[in-house]
Short mmCIF file of C-alpha atoms in Angstrom, two decimals:
data_model
loop_
_atom_site.label_atom_id
_atom_site.label_comp_id
_atom_site.label_asym_id
_atom_site.label_seq_id
_atom_site.Cartn_x
_atom_site.Cartn_y
_atom_site.Cartn_z
CA LYS R 215 -72.47 94.32 161.34
CA VAL R 216 -70.97 97.57 162.68
CA MET R 217 -74.40 98.78 163.72
CA GLU R 218 -75.21 95.42 165.34
CA SER R 219 -72.08 95.52 167.49
CA VAL R 220 -71.69 96.81 171.03
CA LEU R 221 -68.67 97.02 173.35
CA VAL R 222 -68.94 97.43 177.10
CA GLY R 223 -65.94 97.75 179.35
CA LEU R 224 -63.97 99.55 182.03
CA ASN R 225 -60.35 100.60 182.28
CA HIS R 226 -57.80 102.33 184.50
CA ARG R 227 -59.48 105.69 183.91
CA THR R 228 -63.04 104.65 184.75
CA ALA R 229 -62.51 102.14 187.57
CA PRO R 230 -59.94 101.68 190.37
CA ILE R 231 -58.07 98.41 190.68
CA GLN R 232 -60.47 97.29 193.44
CA ILE R 233 -63.21 97.14 190.79
CA ARG R 234 -61.10 95.95 187.83
CA GLU R 235 -59.78 92.91 189.65
CA ARG R 236 -63.33 91.77 190.47
CA VAL R 237 -64.30 91.53 186.79
CA SER R 238 -61.04 90.25 185.27
CA PHE R 239 -61.18 86.99 183.31
CA SER R 240 -58.61 84.25 183.68
CA ALA R 241 -57.63 82.14 180.67
CA GLU R 242 -59.44 79.21 182.28
CA SER R 243 -62.72 81.13 182.54
CA LEU R 244 -62.82 82.39 178.94
CA PRO R 245 -64.36 79.27 177.32
CA ARG R 246 -67.29 79.36 179.75
CA ALA R 247 -67.67 83.13 179.36
CA LEU R 248 -67.71 83.03 175.55
CA ASP R 249 -70.14 80.11 175.60
CA GLU R 250 -72.44 82.01 177.94
CA LEU R 251 -72.40 85.07 175.68
CA ARG R 252 -73.58 82.91 172.78
CA ARG R 253 -75.97 80.63 174.63
CA ARG R 254 -77.63 82.99 177.12
CA PHE R 255 -77.26 86.35 175.42
CA GLY R 256 -77.56 85.35 171.76
CA ALA R 257 -74.28 86.86 170.54
CA ARG R 258 -73.36 85.65 167.05
CA GLU R 259 -69.79 86.83 167.62
CA ALA R 260 -68.00 87.70 170.86
CA MET R 261 -64.55 88.64 172.13
CA ILE R 262 -63.28 89.36 175.65
CA LEU R 263 -60.15 91.42 176.32
CA SER R 264 -58.94 91.21 179.93
CA THR R 265 -55.65 92.84 180.95
CA CYS R 266 -54.19 94.59 183.98
CA ASN R 267 -55.80 97.86 183.00
CA ARG R 268 -58.99 96.96 181.16
CA VAL R 269 -61.80 94.46 180.78
CA GLU R 270 -63.87 94.76 177.60
CA VAL R 271 -66.58 92.58 176.11
CA LEU R 272 -67.51 92.99 172.44
CA GLY R 273 -70.66 91.32 171.15
CA VAL R 274 -72.29 91.18 167.71
CA GLY R 275 -76.04 90.61 167.33
CA LEU R 276 -76.95 90.39 171.01
CA THR R 277 -80.61 89.97 171.83
CA PRO R 278 -82.96 91.40 172.89
CA ASP R 279 -81.35 94.87 173.10
CA PRO R 280 -78.13 96.16 171.52
CA ASP R 281 -77.52 99.09 173.89
CA GLY R 282 -75.11 97.31 176.21
CA ALA R 283 -77.50 96.44 179.05
CA GLU R 284 -77.09 92.73 178.34
CA LEU R 285 -73.29 92.93 178.41
CA LYS R 286 -73.41 94.84 181.70
CA ARG R 287 -75.69 92.14 183.11
CA PHE R 288 -73.33 89.47 181.79
CA LEU R 289 -70.30 91.06 183.53
CA SER R 290 -72.16 91.40 186.83
CA GLU R 291 -73.70 87.91 186.84
CA PHE R 292 -70.62 86.07 185.59
CA HIS R 293 -68.50 87.51 188.42
CA GLY R 294 -71.21 87.28 191.08
CA LEU R 295 -71.59 91.03 191.57
CA GLU R 296 -74.63 93.07 192.53
CA PRO R 297 -76.36 94.61 189.47
CA ASP R 298 -75.35 98.15 190.48
CA ALA R 299 -71.75 97.29 191.48
CA LEU R 300 -70.42 98.54 188.14
CA ASN R 301 -72.53 101.70 187.93
CA GLY R 302 -70.43 104.71 186.98
CA HIS R 303 -67.45 102.58 185.90
CA LEU R 304 -68.52 101.22 182.51
CA TYR R 305 -68.31 102.75 179.06
CA ARG R 306 -70.29 101.64 176.03
CA TYR R 307 -69.48 102.02 172.34
CA THR R 308 -71.44 101.17 169.20
CA GLY R 309 -71.03 101.91 165.49
CA ASP R 310 -68.13 104.17 164.50
CA GLU R 311 -67.31 104.91 168.15
CA LEU R 312 -66.74 101.21 168.74
CA VAL R 313 -64.38 100.91 165.76
CA ARG R 314 -62.49 104.07 166.77
CA HIS R 315 -62.08 102.75 170.33
CA VAL R 316 -60.73 99.38 169.17
CA PHE R 317 -58.27 101.11 166.83
CA ARG R 318 -57.08 103.37 169.68
CA VAL R 319 -56.65 100.43 172.04
CA ALA R 320 -54.66 98.45 169.43
CA SER R 321 -52.43 101.50 168.85
CA SER R 322 -51.83 101.87 172.63
CA LEU R 323 -53.39 105.35 172.59
CA ASP R 324 -55.82 104.29 175.32
CA SER R 325 -53.18 102.57 177.46
CA MET R 326 -51.98 103.69 180.88
CA VAL R 327 -48.53 103.95 179.29
CA ILE R 328 -49.01 105.56 175.87
CA GLY R 329 -46.90 103.69 173.33
CA GLU R 330 -46.52 100.42 175.24
CA ALA R 331 -46.29 97.41 172.94
CA GLN R 332 -47.93 94.72 175.09
CA ILE R 333 -51.57 95.61 174.37
CA LEU R 334 -51.40 94.53 170.72
CA GLY R 335 -50.21 91.06 171.70
CA GLN R 336 -52.97 90.88 174.31
CA MET R 337 -55.58 91.78 171.68
CA LYS R 338 -54.22 89.11 169.33
CA GLU R 339 -54.47 86.59 172.16
CA ALA R 340 -58.06 87.63 172.94
CA PHE R 341 -59.01 87.20 169.29
CA ARG R 342 -57.23 83.83 169.15
CA TYR R 343 -59.36 82.64 172.07
CA SER R 344 -62.47 83.90 170.30
CA GLU R 345 -61.56 81.98 167.14
CA GLU R 346 -60.57 78.87 169.06
CA PHE R 347 -63.92 78.70 170.84
CA GLY R 348 -66.00 79.47 167.74
CA SER R 349 -66.98 83.03 168.68
CA ALA R 350 -65.23 84.91 165.87
CA GLY R 351 -67.06 85.66 162.62
CA SER R 352 -66.57 87.89 159.59
CA PHE R 353 -66.98 91.18 161.47
CA LEU R 354 -64.47 90.41 164.24
CA ARG R 355 -61.95 89.08 161.71
CA ARG R 356 -62.24 92.21 159.59
CA LEU R 357 -62.10 94.49 162.64
CA MET R 358 -59.00 92.78 164.05
CA GLN R 359 -57.18 92.71 160.70
CA HIS R 360 -57.77 96.44 160.27
CA SER R 361 -56.80 97.11 163.91
CA LEU R 362 -53.44 95.41 163.36
CA PHE R 363 -52.92 97.53 160.24
CA VAL R 364 -53.73 100.73 162.16
CA ALA R 365 -51.35 99.79 164.98
CA LYS R 366 -48.60 99.10 162.44
CA ARG R 367 -49.12 102.51 160.80
CA VAL R 368 -48.98 104.27 164.17
CA ARG R 369 -45.82 102.39 165.09
CA ASN R 370 -44.11 103.13 161.74
CA GLU R 371 -45.31 106.69 161.09
CA THR R 372 -45.07 108.24 164.55
CA GLN R 373 -42.69 108.22 167.50
CA VAL R 374 -45.38 107.14 169.98
CA GLY R 375 -43.60 103.86 170.66
CA HIS R 376 -40.09 105.20 170.02
CA SER R 377 -38.75 104.28 173.46
CA SER R 378 -39.59 100.91 174.94
CA VAL R 379 -42.29 101.53 177.53
CA SER R 380 -44.57 99.27 179.51
CA VAL R 381 -46.16 98.95 182.91
CA ALA R 382 -43.06 96.98 183.91
CA SER R 383 -40.73 99.77 182.78
CA VAL R 384 -42.73 102.30 184.80
CA ALA R 385 -42.32 100.03 187.84
CA VAL R 386 -38.56 100.04 187.27
CA GLU R 387 -38.57 103.84 186.97
CA LEU R 388 -40.41 104.08 190.28
CA ALA R 389 -37.86 101.79 191.98
CA VAL R 390 -35.03 104.00 190.71
CA LYS R 391 -36.79 107.12 191.99
CA ILE R 392 -37.23 105.53 195.41
CA PHE R 393 -33.62 104.40 195.86
CA GLY R 394 -31.77 106.83 193.61
CA SER R 395 -29.60 103.90 192.54
CA LEU R 396 -30.18 100.15 192.40
CA ARG R 397 -26.50 99.31 192.89
CA ARG R 398 -25.96 96.90 195.78
CA ARG R 399 -29.73 96.50 196.06
CA THR R 400 -31.33 93.05 195.89
CA VAL R 401 -34.29 92.86 193.55
CA LEU R 402 -36.68 89.89 193.66
CA LEU R 403 -38.94 89.10 190.71
CA LEU R 404 -41.96 87.03 191.69
CA GLY R 405 -43.22 85.49 188.46
CA ALA R 406 -41.47 84.52 185.23
CA GLY R 407 -43.89 85.66 182.55
CA LYS R 408 -43.67 88.46 180.00
CA MET R 409 -44.11 91.23 182.58
CA ALA R 410 -41.31 89.78 184.72
CA GLU R 411 -39.04 89.57 181.67
CA LEU R 412 -39.69 93.23 180.81
CA ALA R 413 -39.05 94.22 184.43
CA ALA R 414 -35.78 92.23 184.51
CA ARG R 415 -34.56 93.93 181.33
CA GLY R 416 -35.34 97.37 182.76
CA LEU R 417 -33.86 96.65 186.17
CA LEU R 418 -30.54 95.52 184.72
CA LYS R 419 -30.44 98.53 182.43
CA ALA R 420 -31.04 100.72 185.48
CA GLY R 421 -28.00 99.24 187.22
CA ALA R 422 -29.40 96.44 189.38
CA GLU R 423 -26.56 94.08 190.35
CA GLN R 424 -28.38 91.45 192.39
CA LEU R 425 -31.42 90.00 190.66
CA ARG R 426 -33.32 86.91 191.79
CA VAL R 427 -36.26 85.18 190.11
CA ALA R 428 -38.81 83.00 191.92
CA ASN R 429 -41.75 81.28 190.25
CA ARG R 430 -44.18 78.50 191.09
CA THR R 431 -42.87 76.54 188.10
CA ARG R 432 -39.14 76.42 188.82
CA ASN R 433 -37.98 75.61 185.28
CA ARG R 434 -39.54 78.86 183.99
CA ALA R 435 -37.68 80.78 186.69
CA GLU R 436 -34.47 79.04 185.64
CA GLU R 437 -35.02 79.95 181.98
CA LEU R 438 -35.60 83.62 182.78
CA ALA R 439 -32.70 83.76 185.23
CA ALA R 440 -30.36 82.21 182.65
CA ARG R 441 -31.22 84.86 180.07
CA PHE R 442 -30.28 87.67 182.47
CA GLU R 443 -27.53 85.96 184.50
CA ALA R 444 -29.73 86.21 187.58
CA GLU R 445 -30.10 83.83 190.54
CA VAL R 446 -33.03 81.46 191.00
CA GLY R 447 -35.05 81.86 194.17
CA ASP R 448 -37.18 79.28 195.96
CA PHE R 449 -40.89 80.05 195.61
CA LEU R 450 -41.70 77.44 198.26
CA ARG R 451 -39.69 79.51 200.75
CA LEU R 452 -41.25 82.78 199.64
CA GLU R 453 -41.07 84.51 203.02
CA LYS R 454 -37.31 84.01 203.23
CA GLU R 455 -36.87 85.24 199.64
CA VAL R 456 -38.86 88.41 200.34
CA ALA R 457 -36.92 89.06 203.56
CA THR R 458 -33.61 89.18 201.65
CA ALA R 459 -34.86 91.64 199.01
CA ASP R 460 -34.96 95.44 198.97
CA VAL R 461 -37.35 95.63 196.03
CA VAL R 462 -40.00 93.02 195.14
CA VAL R 463 -41.69 93.22 191.74
CA CYS R 464 -44.68 90.89 191.81
CA SER R 465 -46.30 89.53 188.63
CA THR R 466 -47.16 85.92 189.39
CA GLY R 467 -50.62 85.86 187.82
CA ALA R 468 -51.98 84.01 190.88
CA SER R 469 -55.71 84.32 191.50
CA GLY R 470 -55.21 85.49 195.10
CA TYR R 471 -52.69 87.08 197.45
CA VAL R 472 -49.25 85.48 197.69
CA ILE R 473 -48.02 88.11 200.19
CA ASP R 474 -50.20 89.05 203.17
CA PRO R 475 -49.80 91.19 206.33
CA GLY R 476 -48.83 88.24 208.53
CA MET R 477 -45.92 87.34 206.26
CA MET R 478 -44.75 90.95 205.97
CA GLU R 479 -44.81 91.52 209.73
CA ARG R 480 -42.42 88.59 210.10
CA VAL R 481 -40.33 89.85 207.15
CA VAL R 482 -40.00 93.32 208.73
CA ARG R 483 -38.77 91.83 212.01
CA ALA R 484 -36.28 89.61 210.15
CA ARG R 485 -35.00 92.69 208.29
CA ARG R 486 -34.70 94.64 211.56
CA PHE R 487 -37.14 97.21 210.20
CA GLU R 488 -35.09 98.07 207.11
CA PRO R 489 -37.45 99.60 204.48
CA ILE R 490 -38.73 97.29 201.76
CA PHE R 491 -40.55 98.33 198.60
CA LEU R 492 -43.17 96.11 196.99
CA ILE R 493 -44.48 96.78 193.48
CA ASP R 494 -47.53 94.76 192.45
CA ILE R 495 -48.19 94.98 188.70
CA THR R 496 -50.86 92.28 188.51
CA VAL R 497 -54.65 92.25 188.26
CA PRO R 498 -56.09 90.64 190.33
CA ARG R 499 -53.53 91.88 192.85
CA ASN R 500 -51.03 89.41 194.30
CA ILE R 501 -50.14 91.47 197.37
CA ASP R 502 -52.73 92.26 200.04
CA PRO R 503 -53.08 96.08 200.14
CA ALA R 504 -53.26 95.89 203.93
CA VAL R 505 -49.46 95.34 204.06
CA ASN R 506 -49.08 99.05 203.28
CA GLU R 507 -50.20 99.75 206.85
CA ILE R 508 -47.09 98.07 208.23
CA GLU R 509 -44.27 100.44 209.19
CA THR R 510 -41.26 100.40 206.79
CA VAL R 511 -43.28 98.55 204.11
CA PHE R 512 -44.07 100.62 201.03
CA LEU R 513 -46.49 99.05 198.56
CA TYR R 514 -47.30 100.38 195.09
CA ASP R 515 -49.95 98.82 192.87
CA ILE R 516 -50.66 99.36 189.20
CA ASP R 517 -52.83 102.41 189.81
CA ASP R 518 -49.97 104.10 191.66
CA LEU R 519 -47.88 103.71 188.50
CA GLN R 520 -50.40 105.91 186.67
CA HIS R 521 -48.78 109.06 188.10
CA VAL R 522 -45.38 108.11 186.69
CA ALA R 523 -46.97 107.25 183.34
CA ASP R 524 -48.79 110.62 183.20
CA ASN R 525 -45.49 112.45 183.55
CA ASN R 526 -44.04 110.43 180.67
CA LEU R 527 -47.00 111.27 178.45
CA GLN R 528 -46.28 115.00 178.31
CA GLY R 529 -43.30 114.57 176.03
CA ARG R 530 -45.21 112.17 173.77
CA GLN R 531 -48.43 114.13 173.33
CA GLU R 532 -47.51 115.63 169.95
CA GLU R 533 -46.77 112.18 168.55
CA ALA R 534 -49.98 110.86 170.11
CA ASP R 535 -51.91 113.59 168.26
CA LEU R 536 -50.39 112.39 164.97
CA ALA R 537 -51.44 108.86 165.83
CA GLU R 538 -55.01 110.02 166.51
CA GLY R 539 -55.08 111.41 162.97
CA ILE R 540 -54.12 108.00 161.59
CA VAL R 541 -56.92 106.40 163.62
CA GLU R 542 -59.47 108.83 162.14
CA GLU R 543 -58.21 108.22 158.61
CA GLU R 544 -58.42 104.45 159.01
CA LEU R 545 -61.86 104.74 160.61
CA ARG R 546 -63.10 106.33 157.38
CA ASN R 547 -61.43 103.57 155.35
CA PHE R 548 -62.99 100.88 157.50
CA ARG R 549 -66.40 102.50 157.13
CA LEU R 550 -66.06 102.58 153.33
CA CYS R 551 -64.91 98.95 153.21
CA SER R 552 -67.84 97.96 155.41
CA ARG R 553 -70.35 99.71 153.19
CA THR R 554 -68.90 98.13 150.05
CA GLN R 555 -68.95 94.66 151.62
CA GLU R 556 -72.56 95.16 152.72
CA LEU R 557 -73.42 95.73 149.04
CA GLY R 558 -72.27 92.18 148.22
CA PRO R 559 -75.64 90.40 148.69
CA LEU R 560 -77.51 93.18 146.85
CA ILE R 561 -75.07 93.10 143.93
CA GLY R 562 -75.40 89.33 143.67
CA SER R 563 -79.20 89.57 143.71
CA LEU R 564 -79.16 92.26 141.00
CA ARG R 565 -76.98 90.15 138.70
CA ARG R 566 -79.10 87.06 139.23
CA ARG R 567 -82.35 88.98 138.66
CA LEU R 568 -81.16 90.48 135.37
CA GLU R 569 -79.98 87.05 134.20
CA GLU R 570 -83.34 85.53 135.14
CA LEU R 571 -85.23 88.20 133.15
CA CYS R 572 -83.06 87.68 130.06
CA LEU R 573 -83.19 83.90 130.23
CA ALA R 574 -86.95 83.95 130.80
CA GLU R 575 -87.34 85.50 127.35
CA LEU R 576 -85.21 82.72 125.89
CA GLU R 577 -87.47 80.13 127.52
CA ARG R 578 -90.51 81.66 125.85
CA GLU R 579 -88.93 81.26 122.41
CA GLY R 580 -86.75 78.27 123.24
CA GLY R 581 -88.58 75.83 120.97
CA HIS R 582 -87.59 77.72 117.83
CA PHE R 583 -83.82 77.28 118.28
CA SER R 584 -81.46 74.37 117.82
CA PRO R 585 -79.42 73.27 120.87
CA GLU R 586 -76.34 74.97 119.38
CA ASP R 587 -78.18 78.25 118.73
CA ARG R 588 -79.82 78.10 122.14
CA SER R 589 -76.43 77.70 123.83
CA THR R 590 -75.03 80.66 121.87
CA LEU R 591 -78.04 82.84 122.72
CA GLU R 592 -77.83 81.93 126.38
CA ARG R 593 -74.19 83.06 126.51
CA MET R 594 -75.10 86.31 124.74
CA LEU R 595 -77.98 87.01 127.12
CA ARG R 596 -75.82 86.36 130.19
CA ARG R 597 -73.18 88.75 128.86
CA THR R 598 -75.87 91.33 128.14
CA ALA R 599 -77.23 91.01 131.68
CA HIS R 600 -73.74 91.52 133.11
CA ARG R 601 -73.12 94.54 130.86
CA VAL R 602 -76.39 96.11 132.00
CA ALA R 603 -75.54 95.36 135.65
CA HIS R 604 -71.96 96.61 135.53
CA PRO R 605 -72.63 100.40 135.35
CA LEU R 606 -75.36 100.05 137.99
CA ILE R 607 -73.01 98.20 140.32
CA SER R 608 -70.19 100.69 139.74
CA GLN R 609 -72.52 103.57 140.50
CA MET R 610 -73.84 101.82 143.63
CA LYS R 611 -70.27 101.38 144.91
CA GLU R 612 -69.39 105.02 144.27
CA THR R 613 -72.53 106.15 146.06
CA CYS R 614 -71.79 103.83 148.98
CA ARG R 615 -68.21 105.13 149.27
CA GLY R 616 -69.58 108.62 149.68
CA SER R 617 -68.31 109.91 146.32
CA LEU R 618 -71.92 110.58 145.26
CA PRO R 619 -73.68 111.32 148.54
CA HIS R 620 -76.78 113.16 147.27
CA VAL R 621 -77.71 111.56 143.93
CA ASN R 622 -81.41 111.29 143.10
CA PRO R 623 -82.69 108.27 141.09
CA LEU R 624 -82.81 110.11 137.74
CA GLU R 625 -79.27 111.42 138.10
CA PHE R 626 -78.13 107.97 139.26
CA LEU R 627 -79.44 106.27 136.08
CA ALA R 628 -78.17 109.03 133.81
CA GLU R 629 -74.68 108.71 135.29
CA ALA R 630 -74.71 104.91 135.23
CA PHE R 631 -75.62 104.59 131.54
CA ASP R 632 -74.06 107.82 130.27
CA LEU R 633 -77.45 109.30 129.34
CA PRO R 634 -78.27 112.97 128.81
CA GLU R 635 -78.81 114.64 132.14
CA PRO R 636 -82.56 114.91 132.85
CA GLU R 637 -84.10 118.31 132.43
CA ARG R 638 -85.17 120.02 135.61
CA LYS R 639 -88.61 121.56 135.07
CA PRO R 640 -89.21 124.72 137.04
CA ARG R 641 -91.67 124.40 139.87
CA LYS R 642 -95.01 126.16 139.37
#
């Protein structure tokens, strides 16, 4: 299954946000996307991971070609893009490289913010969707289970995730750098999801005293505001809410812009041209990038946060190197487990074939035995078949694990049945 698998994707390193937002998948679109991967492209198993910083499609058994061309075509056609729109932005992994990549993503070693904890939950959610819509099989289950184990090892055995970091925390750090202090500053959170919660936690820790939360669904805004003793804003009067804020952290998850240049021009006049900082941490973006052209409006999107994240990485590189070692170790373990599991059908066939040969001899002489004797002989022959098979199977497993990488057939049989080692006749 490893060799039949292919992953195609793009992330914050290979594509700017203008490209990433065009191929992101909403929760509502995933059932149709997974169905299309099975129905049109012949994938036996499929999973789609779509976050702020990456979109990846993993398929098993795609036809007619396994080199990723079909997945690239799927991404382009599903999102209504020209065939060459993604040229130069996509990466493709198969075999061991695919497994290594998935392990690194799960361990947040491929994240914009190394050590952030959100990606693992996002991967779990992507796999849950795959299972829910019938696209997860034995390979994806095994890959995800091992990925969770790798991420746990990295978390427990290194300091990569020692301090709580996330895209939201980087946004908070940027706000602090801009103002120097958040005291007496009004901060507006647009959105009440996980990213908004992380931002609220960081903003309060950084000294914010006036925090407001506005969300399309008011009760969710009220729940988040209650947890942090913040005020509840009115999303229906968004322009007024923005005008009273110094910092706006936007994470609504809307499919389009909720703040546009027209609104911000009116906001600037209402604020008498006092500077306002907007931080958009969503993909697709919720704030029209054109607002950055307006005087006294300073907009930062998720790609702008990359520079802050890169500075944070320098102090974590040594721990990240330790984590990479864990990934390589677990890649070898996964490979060995895969090889052993692939032996399953062959081992079953070997046992059945030896039993059939033994029992065939009993059938030839079956008329000479009483039912009681026949039953006893049948049990004996089955045990004999299993005893003959056992050393062969053990030797097959050792060879598959790589313990015996260069064994020729004669040496294999001699080792399996504890026979004298065959003589090597000198070549003439």
